[in-house]
Amino acid sequence: MFPELNQSVSRPRSTAADILEINGGTGPGFDALRFLLSVWVFTVHAMFICDGADAAEAFVANPLHSLLVKPALPMFFIVSGYLVAGSAIRTKSVSTFLMFRVLRIMPALTIEVALSALVLGPWLTEKTFPEYFSDPLFAKYFLNIVGNVQFFLPGLFLHNPVPGAVNLNLWTLKPEFFCYLFISTMIAMKFIFSRKIYTLVAFLTIVLSAVYVIRGGQLYNFVGVADWKILILSFVIGGCAFHWNDGLVMSGPGALLAVLIAAGATMYSPLIILHLLALTYIVIYIGTRKMRLPGILRDRDCSYGIYLFGFPIQQTMVYLLPSDYRSGLVVLLVGLPLTLAFAMLSWTFVEEPVSRLKARIKRGIQIDTRWRLKLRPN
């Protein structure tokens, strides 16, 4: 009786799990989202790198301007938490998980650190070659490869508006490595496979973060950059969202509401948790949309290369540009294509070959591809 009405009523809503299953377990828009986020961060840095911290602080003091700064890094870590949780559930092994993370992070990072220390530094340093290579800062800079973040090379960029810093982007390595340690622990204790337990862990993390904020703790610094604590919280929330894929209904009105909530909540620090939850919905909504990058960027994940090479290239431009041409717009318009070229070279000659190695490793070990079964509560 009333077959058309019954069909309309019973038609299933499109959840994140449905969309991932249709696309073979991957979100069709996540690569494009990461690319856009990396360009977003590059653009924000271009606004300040010619004028330094005072200009950044003045910019962020405007609540509308702060909307351009505060969401970017938490969104990156939400994406990472969401995708890494799925990877951990499929691999099931701590050693395999860590091996895949090392293969994703280390090769390109090693190249960037080596180029900065062995090419950029000797080229632009104010010290002589013997002074440069014998300075302890030179050897210490290679500690970046293992997550011991070092910002300075001998005699480099000393008089830039952001003095001395070679690659400020690398500061996020520490919270990222901590997140990988967290996931490894969750795998070892089998918690990653339980929706109930992971949700409980995420809930406790949210409660502790809320208490920290209520007691006066800050999750952003004076120039609006996210603190490591909010990045880890974002990662945990992203991982929890993966466990609830089959309950996350994706809709345009829902995404619009999430944008409004995220924008409003970021203005008032006690609502920061609500801000992150709204950002999580936005991230998953975009990640599950079909987004096409221009042909030259298609099938290339340039986001990591932009992250690695962007800041050193910006600092180099500020150092080399005549004062009459030193502006954020010039750094953006000239520096972004140059950074993108480096990112594409990194993908073509470093990251893509390593990704093929990962694919061969996957074929040689047992990977659980029944990812949706893991979304059932237990």
Coordinates of C-alpha atoms in Angstrom, one line a residue:
M1 CA 0.0 0.0 0.0
F2 CA 1.3 3.5 -1.0
P3 CA 4.5 2.0 -2.5
E4 CA 5.8 5.4 -3.6
L5 CA 5.3 6.9 -0.2
N6 CA 6.9 4.0 1.5
Q7 CA 9.9 4.1 -0.8
S8 CA 10.3 7.8 -0.1
V9 CA 10.1 7.3 3.7
S10 CA 12.5 4.4 3.8
R11 CA 15.1 5.9 1.4
P12 CA 18.4 5.8 3.3
R13 CA 20.2 9.0 4.1
S14 CA 23.7 9.5 2.8
T15 CA 26.2 9.0 5.6
A16 CA 29.9 9.5 5.6
A17 CA 30.2 5.7 5.7
D18 CA 28.0 5.3 2.6
I19 CA 30.1 7.7 0.6
L20 CA 33.4 6.2 1.6
E21 CA 32.1 2.7 0.7
I22 CA 31.0 3.9 -2.7
N23 CA 34.5 5.4 -3.3
G24 CA 36.4 2.2 -2.2
G25 CA 37.0 3.3 1.4
T26 CA 38.4 6.8 0.6
G27 CA 37.0 10.2 0.7
P28 CA 37.1 11.7 -2.8
G29 CA 37.7 15.3 -1.5
F30 CA 40.3 14.8 1.1
D31 CA 43.3 15.4 -1.2
A32 CA 41.8 18.6 -2.5
L33 CA 40.9 19.7 1.0
R34 CA 44.5 19.2 2.3
F35 CA 45.8 21.1 -0.7
L36 CA 43.4 24.0 0.0
L37 CA 44.4 24.0 3.7
S38 CA 48.1 24.1 2.8
V39 CA 47.5 27.1 0.4
W40 CA 45.4 28.7 3.2
V41 CA 48.3 28.5 5.7
F42 CA 50.8 29.8 3.0
T43 CA 48.5 32.7 2.4
V44 CA 48.1 33.6 6.1
H45 CA 51.9 33.5 6.5
A46 CA 52.4 35.8 3.5
M47 CA 50.2 38.4 5.3
F48 CA 52.7 38.6 8.2
I49 CA 56.1 37.5 7.1
C50 CA 57.1 40.9 5.7
D51 CA 56.1 42.7 8.8
G52 CA 56.6 40.4 11.8
A53 CA 54.7 39.5 14.9
D54 CA 53.4 42.9 15.6
A55 CA 51.5 43.0 12.3
A56 CA 50.2 39.5 13.0
E57 CA 49.0 40.4 16.4
A58 CA 47.2 43.5 15.1
F59 CA 45.6 41.4 12.3
V60 CA 44.2 38.8 14.7
A61 CA 42.9 41.4 17.1
N62 CA 40.1 41.9 14.6
P63 CA 37.6 39.0 15.3
L64 CA 36.7 38.8 11.6
H65 CA 40.4 38.5 10.7
S66 CA 40.9 35.9 13.3
L67 CA 38.5 33.6 11.4
L68 CA 41.2 33.5 8.7
V69 CA 43.8 32.2 11.1
K70 CA 42.4 30.1 13.8
P71 CA 40.6 27.2 12.0
A72 CA 43.3 26.2 9.5
L73 CA 45.7 24.1 11.7
P74 CA 42.9 22.4 13.7
M75 CA 41.3 21.4 10.4
F76 CA 44.5 19.9 9.3
F77 CA 44.7 17.8 12.4
I78 CA 41.0 16.8 12.2
V79 CA 41.7 15.5 8.7
S80 CA 44.8 13.7 10.0
G81 CA 42.9 12.1 12.9
Y82 CA 40.1 11.0 10.7
L83 CA 42.3 9.4 8.1
V84 CA 44.9 8.0 10.4
A85 CA 42.3 6.3 12.6
G86 CA 41.0 4.5 9.5
S87 CA 44.5 3.5 8.5
A88 CA 45.2 2.2 12.0
I89 CA 42.0 0.1 12.0
R90 CA 42.9 -1.4 8.7
T91 CA 46.5 -2.2 9.4
K92 CA 45.8 -3.6 13.0
S93 CA 49.5 -3.7 13.8
V94 CA 51.6 -1.1 15.7
S95 CA 54.7 -1.9 13.7
T96 CA 53.0 -1.7 10.3
F97 CA 51.2 1.5 11.3
L98 CA 54.4 3.2 12.5
M99 CA 56.3 2.0 9.4
F100 CA 53.6 3.6 7.1
R101 CA 53.8 6.8 9.1
V102 CA 57.6 7.0 8.9
L103 CA 57.4 6.3 5.1
R104 CA 54.9 9.1 4.7
I105 CA 56.7 11.7 6.8
M106 CA 60.4 11.1 6.9
P107 CA 61.7 11.0 3.2
A108 CA 60.4 14.4 2.1
L109 CA 61.2 15.9 5.5
T110 CA 64.8 14.6 5.2
I111 CA 65.1 16.2 1.8
E112 CA 63.8 19.6 3.0
V113 CA 66.0 19.7 6.1
A114 CA 69.0 18.7 4.0
L115 CA 68.3 21.4 1.4
S116 CA 67.9 24.0 4.0
A117 CA 71.0 23.1 5.9
L118 CA 73.3 22.3 2.9
V119 CA 72.1 24.6 0.2
L120 CA 70.0 27.5 1.5
G121 CA 72.1 28.1 4.6
P122 CA 75.5 28.3 2.9
W123 CA 74.0 30.4 0.1
L124 CA 72.5 33.1 2.4
T125 CA 74.4 32.9 5.7
E126 CA 76.2 36.0 7.0
K127 CA 78.9 33.7 8.3
T128 CA 81.9 32.3 6.5
F129 CA 81.7 28.7 5.3
P130 CA 84.1 27.4 8.1
E131 CA 82.1 29.4 10.7
Y132 CA 78.8 28.1 9.3
F133 CA 79.6 24.4 9.2
S134 CA 81.4 24.4 12.6
D135 CA 78.6 26.2 14.4
P136 CA 76.6 23.8 16.6
L137 CA 73.3 25.1 15.1
F138 CA 74.2 23.5 11.8
A139 CA 74.4 19.9 13.2
K140 CA 71.4 20.5 15.5
Y141 CA 69.3 21.4 12.6
F142 CA 69.2 17.8 11.3
L143 CA 67.4 16.9 14.5
N144 CA 64.3 18.1 12.8
I145 CA 64.2 14.8 10.9
V146 CA 63.4 12.9 14.1
G147 CA 60.9 15.5 15.4
N148 CA 63.3 17.5 17.7
V149 CA 62.4 20.8 16.2
Q150 CA 65.1 23.4 15.5
F151 CA 64.3 26.7 13.8
F152 CA 67.7 28.3 13.3
L153 CA 70.7 27.9 11.1
P154 CA 73.9 29.9 11.7
G155 CA 73.7 33.4 10.4
L156 CA 70.6 32.9 8.4
F157 CA 67.7 35.5 8.1
L158 CA 69.0 37.4 11.1
H159 CA 67.5 40.7 10.0
N160 CA 64.2 39.5 8.5
P161 CA 61.0 40.7 10.2
V162 CA 60.7 37.1 11.5
P163 CA 64.3 36.9 12.5
G164 CA 66.4 33.8 12.2
A165 CA 63.5 31.3 11.7
V166 CA 64.2 29.0 8.7
N167 CA 61.0 26.9 8.8
L168 CA 58.4 27.7 11.5
N169 CA 56.0 25.2 10.0
L170 CA 58.0 22.4 11.5
W171 CA 56.8 23.2 15.0
T172 CA 53.7 21.0 14.3
L173 CA 55.9 17.9 14.0
K174 CA 55.9 17.4 17.8
P175 CA 52.1 17.3 18.2
E176 CA 51.9 15.2 15.1
F177 CA 54.4 12.6 16.4
F178 CA 52.6 12.7 19.8
C179 CA 49.3 11.9 17.9
Y180 CA 51.0 8.9 16.2
L181 CA 52.2 7.7 19.6
F182 CA 48.6 8.0 20.9
I183 CA 47.3 5.9 18.0
S184 CA 50.0 3.3 18.4
T185 CA 49.1 3.0 22.1
M186 CA 45.4 2.6 21.1
I187 CA 46.3 -0.1 18.6
A188 CA 48.5 -2.0 21.2
M189 CA 45.7 -1.9 23.8
K190 CA 43.1 -2.8 21.1
F191 CA 41.1 0.3 22.0
I192 CA 41.3 1.6 18.5
F193 CA 38.9 -1.2 17.4
S194 CA 36.2 -0.3 19.9
R195 CA 33.8 2.6 19.1
K196 CA 32.7 2.7 22.7
I197 CA 36.2 2.9 24.2
Y198 CA 37.6 5.3 21.6
T199 CA 34.6 7.6 22.2
L200 CA 35.1 7.4 25.9
V201 CA 38.8 8.4 25.5
A202 CA 37.7 11.3 23.2
F203 CA 35.1 12.4 25.7
L204 CA 37.6 12.4 28.5
T205 CA 40.0 14.4 26.4
I206 CA 37.3 16.9 25.6
V207 CA 36.3 17.3 29.3
L208 CA 39.9 17.8 30.3
S209 CA 40.3 20.4 27.6
A210 CA 37.1 22.2 28.6
V211 CA 38.3 22.3 32.2
Y212 CA 41.7 23.7 31.0
V213 CA 39.9 26.5 29.1
I214 CA 37.5 27.3 32.0
R215 CA 40.4 27.6 34.3
G216 CA 41.9 30.3 32.0
G217 CA 44.1 28.1 29.8
Q218 CA 44.7 29.4 26.3
L219 CA 44.5 27.2 23.2
Y220 CA 45.8 29.9 20.8
N221 CA 48.9 32.2 21.2
F222 CA 49.0 35.9 20.8
V223 CA 49.0 35.9 17.0
G224 CA 46.1 33.4 16.8
V225 CA 48.2 30.3 16.1
A226 CA 46.8 27.1 17.5
D227 CA 48.6 25.7 20.6
W228 CA 49.8 22.1 20.5
K229 CA 47.0 21.1 22.9
I230 CA 44.2 22.1 20.6
L231 CA 45.9 20.3 17.7
I232 CA 46.0 17.0 19.6
L233 CA 42.4 17.5 20.7
S234 CA 41.5 18.1 17.0
F235 CA 43.2 14.9 16.1
V236 CA 41.4 12.9 18.7
I237 CA 38.0 14.3 17.7
G238 CA 38.8 13.5 14.0
G239 CA 39.6 9.9 15.0
C240 CA 36.4 9.6 17.0
A241 CA 34.4 10.9 14.0
F242 CA 35.7 8.0 11.9
H243 CA 34.2 5.6 14.4
W244 CA 30.9 7.3 14.0
N245 CA 30.9 7.4 10.1
D246 CA 27.7 5.4 9.8
G247 CA 25.9 8.0 11.9
L248 CA 27.2 11.1 10.3
V249 CA 24.6 12.2 7.7
M250 CA 26.2 14.5 5.1
S251 CA 24.0 17.3 3.9
G252 CA 24.4 20.8 2.5
P253 CA 22.2 22.5 5.1
G254 CA 24.1 20.6 7.8
A255 CA 27.4 21.9 6.5
L256 CA 26.1 25.5 6.3
L257 CA 24.9 25.2 9.9
A258 CA 28.3 23.9 10.9
V259 CA 30.0 26.9 9.2
L260 CA 27.8 29.3 11.1
I261 CA 28.4 27.5 14.4
A262 CA 32.2 27.3 13.9
A263 CA 32.4 31.0 13.0
G264 CA 30.3 32.1 16.0
A265 CA 32.0 29.8 18.5
T266 CA 35.6 30.9 17.5
M267 CA 34.7 34.4 18.8
Y268 CA 34.3 33.1 22.4
S269 CA 37.0 30.9 23.8
P270 CA 34.7 28.9 26.2
L271 CA 32.9 27.6 23.1
I272 CA 36.1 26.2 21.5
I273 CA 34.9 22.6 21.8
L274 CA 31.8 23.4 19.9
H275 CA 34.0 25.2 17.4
L276 CA 36.0 22.0 16.9
L277 CA 33.0 19.8 16.6
A278 CA 31.6 22.0 13.9
L279 CA 34.9 22.1 12.1
T280 CA 34.9 18.3 12.2
Y281 CA 31.6 18.1 10.3
I282 CA 32.8 20.7 7.8
V283 CA 36.0 18.7 7.2
I284 CA 34.2 15.4 6.7
Y285 CA 31.6 17.0 4.5
I286 CA 34.2 18.5 2.2
G287 CA 36.3 15.3 2.3
T288 CA 33.3 13.2 1.1
R289 CA 32.5 15.6 -1.8
K290 CA 33.9 15.1 -5.3
M291 CA 36.4 17.9 -5.7
R292 CA 38.6 18.2 -8.8
L293 CA 41.8 20.0 -8.7
P294 CA 43.3 21.4 -12.0
G295 CA 44.8 18.8 -14.2
I296 CA 48.4 19.5 -13.4
L297 CA 47.6 18.8 -9.7
R298 CA 45.4 15.9 -10.2
D299 CA 46.7 12.6 -8.8
R300 CA 49.4 14.5 -6.9
D301 CA 49.2 15.2 -3.2
C302 CA 51.2 18.5 -3.0
S303 CA 49.9 19.6 0.4
Y304 CA 52.9 18.1 2.4
G305 CA 55.4 19.7 0.0
I306 CA 53.7 23.1 0.4
Y307 CA 53.9 22.6 4.2
L308 CA 57.6 21.7 4.1
F309 CA 58.9 24.2 1.6
G310 CA 56.5 27.1 2.0
F311 CA 58.1 29.0 4.9
P312 CA 61.7 28.7 3.8
I313 CA 60.8 30.0 0.4
Q314 CA 58.9 32.9 1.9
Q315 CA 61.8 33.8 4.2
T316 CA 64.2 33.7 1.3
M317 CA 62.0 36.0 -0.8
V318 CA 61.8 38.5 2.1
Y319 CA 65.6 38.4 2.4
L320 CA 66.2 38.9 -1.3
L321 CA 63.5 41.3 -2.3
P322 CA 64.3 45.0 -2.5
S323 CA 62.4 46.9 0.1
D324 CA 60.1 48.6 -2.5
Y325 CA 58.8 45.2 -3.6
R326 CA 58.7 43.5 -0.2
S327 CA 55.0 42.9 0.5
G328 CA 52.8 40.1 1.4
L329 CA 51.0 40.2 -2.0
V330 CA 54.4 39.7 -3.9
V331 CA 55.4 36.9 -1.5
L332 CA 52.0 35.2 -2.2
L333 CA 51.9 35.7 -6.0
V334 CA 55.5 34.8 -6.6
G335 CA 56.2 32.5 -3.7
L336 CA 53.1 30.2 -4.1
P337 CA 53.9 29.0 -7.6
L338 CA 57.5 28.6 -6.7
T339 CA 56.5 26.6 -3.6
L340 CA 54.1 24.5 -5.7
A341 CA 56.9 23.7 -8.1
F342 CA 59.1 22.4 -5.2
A343 CA 56.0 20.5 -3.8
M344 CA 55.4 18.8 -7.2
L345 CA 59.1 17.8 -7.5
S346 CA 58.9 16.4 -3.9
W347 CA 55.8 14.4 -4.9
T348 CA 57.2 13.1 -8.2
F349 CA 60.7 12.1 -7.0
V350 CA 60.3 11.4 -3.3
E351 CA 56.7 10.9 -2.0
E352 CA 55.1 9.1 -5.0
P353 CA 58.0 6.5 -5.2
V354 CA 57.6 5.9 -1.5
S355 CA 53.9 5.6 -1.8
R356 CA 54.4 2.8 -4.4
L357 CA 56.7 1.1 -1.9
K358 CA 53.9 1.3 0.7
A359 CA 51.5 -0.3 -1.8
R360 CA 53.9 -3.2 -2.4
I361 CA 54.3 -3.6 1.4
K362 CA 50.5 -3.7 1.8
R363 CA 50.2 -6.4 -0.8
G364 CA 52.7 -8.5 1.2
I365 CA 50.9 -8.2 4.5
Q366 CA 47.4 -8.8 5.7
I367 CA 45.5 -5.5 5.6
D368 CA 41.9 -5.5 6.8
T369 CA 39.9 -3.9 4.0
R370 CA 36.5 -4.5 5.6
W371 CA 36.8 -1.1 7.1
R372 CA 33.1 -0.5 7.5
L373 CA 32.7 -3.5 9.8
K374 CA 34.8 -1.7 12.3
L375 CA 32.2 1.1 12.6
R376 CA 29.8 -1.1 14.5
P377 CA 29.7 -0.4 18.2
N378 CA 31.3 -3.0 20.4

